[in-house]
């Protein structure tokens, strides 16, 4: 019986017919199991604990994060990592990318899952089309099916990493200016909390990511959170060494009772010098980067101009000699 089915698949879809059939059966099973997993009823005890935690959190949490439009909340057990360390790592990465909402982790994993399955189906369809128009090798079929799925699964991760890099670069570029403005505010008589609020308002047009971080710090301080912990949280969210050093300076100034204005003046000067050094470093690497482009765009035309006429004359003479011999 199995031999008959195998021969039928080979006659219908070619030599890779059994492999394609197994892949199709696997996709059908996955699509059949996923709805069953997603439709599992929530544990009553877990639901009771969640409701109690929501009540204990108070109305402030509901005002900051609205769950009315969150369609993925009932699938949180499936979409969110159950390991606390893994969840914290993903949460921190999304915070550094500029996604502070509570649903960011669920949305991130759902996008990976949806894109992976969707592009896997696309790969299977493309493979079936190749089978009908030709006889591709096994390696080509496997790559056609698996590569789109792998790309779809890795695309959200690549996007988040790019967002983290762009956001950290923006914070690094705008941090020296924000320190200068904060120093002016402190020396004018404002407190550190008021200066942070003013800086967040003034730099939003040029550096919105850094303005969001300062605004978050001001809101957390107003809410009564410990100032030291607020600054350390800002350092973790930013993921920039300059911000970490700035937080250390402020904490030490607060601990030892030294003047915040003096600390800001010294550190702001260091940040300006560091920005100049970064610009000089990029300027010094420019000739090295331009060497390859210069060789590729300058040397071939120069060789054509210098050697081209001689080559043409040699070819002409050789062609004339060959005609004379014949």
PDB file of N, CA, C and O in Angstrom, residues 135-167:
ATOM      1  N   UNK A 135      12.083  20.394 -12.846  1.00  0.00           N
ATOM      2  CA  UNK A 135      12.504  19.368 -11.898  1.00  0.00           C
ATOM      3  C   UNK A 135      13.641  19.924 -11.039  1.00  0.00           C
ATOM      4  O   UNK A 135      14.821  19.660 -11.277  1.00  0.00           O
ATOM      5  N   UNK A 136      13.326  20.723 -10.028  1.00  0.00           N
ATOM      6  CA  UNK A 136      14.385  21.272  -9.166  1.00  0.00           C
ATOM      7  C   UNK A 136      14.984  20.199  -8.279  1.00  0.00           C
ATOM      8  O   UNK A 136      14.360  19.169  -7.987  1.00  0.00           O
ATOM      9  N   UNK A 137      16.194  20.433  -7.833  1.00  0.00           N
ATOM     10  CA  UNK A 137      16.871  19.498  -6.947  1.00  0.00           C
ATOM     11  C   UNK A 137      16.290  19.584  -5.535  1.00  0.00           C
ATOM     12  O   UNK A 137      15.535  20.487  -5.190  1.00  0.00           O
ATOM     13  N   UNK A 138      16.684  18.596  -4.729  1.00  0.00           N
ATOM     14  CA  UNK A 138      16.195  18.573  -3.347  1.00  0.00           C
ATOM     15  C   UNK A 138      16.692  19.781  -2.564  1.00  0.00           C
ATOM     16  O   UNK A 138      15.948  20.381  -1.772  1.00  0.00           O
ATOM     17  N   UNK A 139      17.949  20.161  -2.776  1.00  0.00           N
ATOM     18  CA  UNK A 139      18.502  21.311  -2.089  1.00  0.00           C
ATOM     19  C   UNK A 139      17.738  22.590  -2.455  1.00  0.00           C
ATOM     20  O   UNK A 139      17.429  23.416  -1.590  1.00  0.00           O
ATOM     21  N   UNK A 140      17.419  22.745  -3.734  1.00  0.00           N
ATOM     22  CA  UNK A 140      16.657  23.924  -4.165  1.00  0.00           C
ATOM     23  C   UNK A 140      15.277  23.948  -3.533  1.00  0.00           C
ATOM     24  O   UNK A 140      14.793  25.003  -3.091  1.00  0.00           O
ATOM     25  N   UNK A 141      14.639  22.790  -3.453  1.00  0.00           N
ATOM     26  CA  UNK A 141      13.302  22.729  -2.852  1.00  0.00           C
ATOM     27  C   UNK A 141      13.332  23.077  -1.375  1.00  0.00           C
ATOM     28  O   UNK A 141      12.491  23.847  -0.880  1.00  0.00           O
ATOM     29  N   UNK A 142      14.317  22.530  -0.657  1.00  0.00           N
ATOM     30  CA  UNK A 142      14.420  22.821   0.773  1.00  0.00           C
ATOM     31  C   UNK A 142      14.695  24.299   1.015  1.00  0.00           C
ATOM     32  O   UNK A 142      14.098  24.930   1.895  1.00  0.00           O
ATOM     33  N   UNK A 143      15.605  24.875   0.225  1.00  0.00           N
ATOM     34  CA  UNK A 143      15.907  26.299   0.378  1.00  0.00           C
ATOM     35  C   UNK A 143      14.705  27.165   0.026  1.00  0.00           C
ATOM     36  O   UNK A 143      14.444  28.181   0.690  1.00  0.00           O
ATOM     37  N   UNK A 144      13.962  26.769  -1.004  1.00  0.00           N
ATOM     38  CA  UNK A 144      12.782  27.539  -1.399  1.00  0.00           C
ATOM     39  C   UNK A 144      11.726  27.542  -0.303  1.00  0.00           C
ATOM     40  O   UNK A 144      11.021  28.547  -0.112  1.00  0.00           O
ATOM     41  N   UNK A 145      11.620  26.429   0.425  1.00  0.00           N
ATOM     42  CA  UNK A 145      10.599  26.348   1.478  1.00  0.00           C
ATOM     43  C   UNK A 145      11.068  26.991   2.770  1.00  0.00           C
ATOM     44  O   UNK A 145      10.322  27.732   3.417  1.00  0.00           O
ATOM     45  N   UNK A 146      12.319  26.732   3.164  1.00  0.00           N
ATOM     46  CA  UNK A 146      12.780  27.131   4.494  1.00  0.00           C
ATOM     47  C   UNK A 146      13.294  28.567   4.552  1.00  0.00           C
ATOM     48  O   UNK A 146      13.156  29.230   5.587  1.00  0.00           O
ATOM     49  N   UNK A 147      13.910  29.060   3.472  1.00  0.00           N
ATOM     50  CA  UNK A 147      14.482  30.399   3.521  1.00  0.00           C
ATOM     51  C   UNK A 147      13.437  31.492   3.766  1.00  0.00           C
ATOM     52  O   UNK A 147      13.650  32.380   4.602  1.00  0.00           O
ATOM     53  N   UNK A 148      12.283  31.487   3.071  1.00  0.00           N
ATOM     54  CA  UNK A 148      11.279  32.522   3.401  1.00  0.00           C
ATOM     55  C   UNK A 148      10.803  32.450   4.849  1.00  0.00           C
ATOM     56  O   UNK A 148      10.601  33.495   5.488  1.00  0.00           O
ATOM     57  N   UNK A 149      10.623  31.216   5.364  1.00  0.00           N
ATOM     58  CA  UNK A 149      10.193  31.078   6.760  1.00  0.00           C
ATOM     59  C   UNK A 149      11.245  31.635   7.716  1.00  0.00           C
ATOM     60  O   UNK A 149      10.924  32.326   8.695  1.00  0.00           O
ATOM     61  N   UNK A 150      12.516  31.356   7.440  1.00  0.00           N
ATOM     62  CA  UNK A 150      13.592  31.865   8.289  1.00  0.00           C
ATOM     63  C   UNK A 150      13.671  33.390   8.209  1.00  0.00           C
ATOM     64  O   UNK A 150      13.859  34.063   9.235  1.00  0.00           O
ATOM     65  N   UNK A 151      13.506  33.930   7.006  1.00  0.00           N
ATOM     66  CA  UNK A 151      13.535  35.386   6.847  1.00  0.00           C
ATOM     67  C   UNK A 151      12.371  36.035   7.597  1.00  0.00           C
ATOM     68  O   UNK A 151      12.528  37.054   8.277  1.00  0.00           O
ATOM     69  N   UNK A 152      11.185  35.431   7.480  1.00  0.00           N
ATOM     70  CA  UNK A 152      10.036  35.971   8.185  1.00  0.00           C
ATOM     71  C   UNK A 152      10.188  35.920   9.697  1.00  0.00           C
ATOM     72  O   UNK A 152       9.751  36.841  10.401  1.00  0.00           O
ATOM     73  N   UNK A 153      10.813  34.870  10.198  1.00  0.00           N
ATOM     74  CA  UNK A 153      11.002  34.756  11.650  1.00  0.00           C
ATOM     75  C   UNK A 153      12.056  35.732  12.158  1.00  0.00           C
ATOM     76  O   UNK A 153      11.929  36.277  13.258  1.00  0.00           O
ATOM     77  N   UNK A 154      13.100  35.974  11.365  1.00  0.00           N
ATOM     78  CA  UNK A 154      14.189  36.844  11.813  1.00  0.00           C
ATOM     79  C   UNK A 154      13.947  38.314  11.501  1.00  0.00           C
ATOM     80  O   UNK A 154      14.651  39.177  12.042  1.00  0.00           O
ATOM     81  N   UNK A 155      12.988  38.631  10.643  1.00  0.00           N
ATOM     82  CA  UNK A 155      12.760  40.027  10.257  1.00  0.00           C
ATOM     83  C   UNK A 155      12.389  40.918  11.441  1.00  0.00           C
ATOM     84  O   UNK A 155      12.939  42.019  11.575  1.00  0.00           O
ATOM     85  N   UNK A 156      11.461  40.526  12.337  1.00  0.00           N
ATOM     86  CA  UNK A 156      11.188  41.402  13.494  1.00  0.00           C
ATOM     87  C   UNK A 156      12.399  41.616  14.394  1.00  0.00           C
ATOM     88  O   UNK A 156      12.604  42.726  14.910  1.00  0.00           O
ATOM     89  N   UNK A 157      13.203  40.581  14.583  1.00  0.00           N
ATOM     90  CA  UNK A 157      14.406  40.731  15.400  1.00  0.00           C
ATOM     91  C   UNK A 157      15.382  41.709  14.757  1.00  0.00           C
ATOM     92  O   UNK A 157      15.980  42.556  15.446  1.00  0.00           O
ATOM     93  N   UNK A 158      15.554  41.607  13.449  1.00  0.00           N
ATOM     94  CA  UNK A 158      16.439  42.537  12.734  1.00  0.00           C
ATOM     95  C   UNK A 158      15.909  43.960  12.843  1.00  0.00           C
ATOM     96  O   UNK A 158      16.684  44.907  13.059  1.00  0.00           O
ATOM     97  N   UNK A 159      14.593  44.129  12.723  1.00  0.00           N
ATOM     98  CA  UNK A 159      13.998  45.462  12.816  1.00  0.00           C
ATOM     99  C   UNK A 159      14.225  46.065  14.206  1.00  0.00           C
ATOM    100  O   UNK A 159      14.582  47.244  14.325  1.00  0.00           O
ATOM    101  N   UNK A 160      14.032  45.260  15.243  1.00  0.00           N
ATOM    102  CA  UNK A 160      14.218  45.762  16.608  1.00  0.00           C
ATOM    103  C   UNK A 160      15.676  46.138  16.844  1.00  0.00           C
ATOM    104  O   UNK A 160      15.976  47.178  17.458  1.00  0.00           O
ATOM    105  N   UNK A 161      16.605  45.320  16.364  1.00  0.00           N
ATOM    106  CA  UNK A 161      18.026  45.641  16.540  1.00  0.00           C
ATOM    107  C   UNK A 161      18.393  46.936  15.811  1.00  0.00           C
ATOM    108  O   UNK A 161      19.179  47.749  16.338  1.00  0.00           O
ATOM    109  N   UNK A 162      17.852  47.135  14.623  1.00  0.00           N
ATOM    110  CA  UNK A 162      18.109  48.389  13.908  1.00  0.00           C
ATOM    111  C   UNK A 162      17.535  49.578  14.663  1.00  0.00           C
ATOM    112  O   UNK A 162      18.162  50.637  14.740  1.00  0.00           O
ATOM    113  N   UNK A 163      16.350  49.408  15.209  1.00  0.00           N
ATOM    114  CA  UNK A 163      15.744  50.476  15.989  1.00  0.00           C
ATOM    115  C   UNK A 163      16.578  50.812  17.227  1.00  0.00           C
ATOM    116  O   UNK A 163      16.725  51.986  17.586  1.00  0.00           O
ATOM    117  N   UNK A 164      17.118  49.787  17.871  1.00  0.00           N
ATOM    118  CA  UNK A 164      17.966  50.016  19.047  1.00  0.00           C
ATOM    119  C   UNK A 164      19.203  50.812  18.658  1.00  0.00           C
ATOM    120  O   UNK A 164      19.581  51.776  19.332  1.00  0.00           O
ATOM    121  N   UNK A 165      19.856  50.436  17.562  1.00  0.00           N
ATOM    122  CA  UNK A 165      21.046  51.151  17.117  1.00  0.00           C
ATOM    123  C   UNK A 165      20.735  52.597  16.754  1.00  0.00           C
ATOM    124  O   UNK A 165      21.468  53.520  17.141  1.00  0.00           O
ATOM    125  N   UNK A 166      19.652  52.818  16.014  1.00  0.00           N
ATOM    126  CA  UNK A 166      19.298  54.186  15.626  1.00  0.00           C
ATOM    127  C   UNK A 166      18.947  55.032  16.846  1.00  0.00           C
ATOM    128  O   UNK A 166      19.324  56.208  16.934  1.00  0.00           O
ATOM    129  N   UNK A 167      18.229  54.442  17.791  1.00  0.00           N
ATOM    130  CA  UNK A 167      17.835  55.197  18.979  1.00  0.00           C
ATOM    131  C   UNK A 167      19.043  55.523  19.854  1.00  0.00           C
ATOM    132  O   UNK A 167      19.160  56.631  20.387  1.00  0.00           O
TER     133      UNK A 167
END
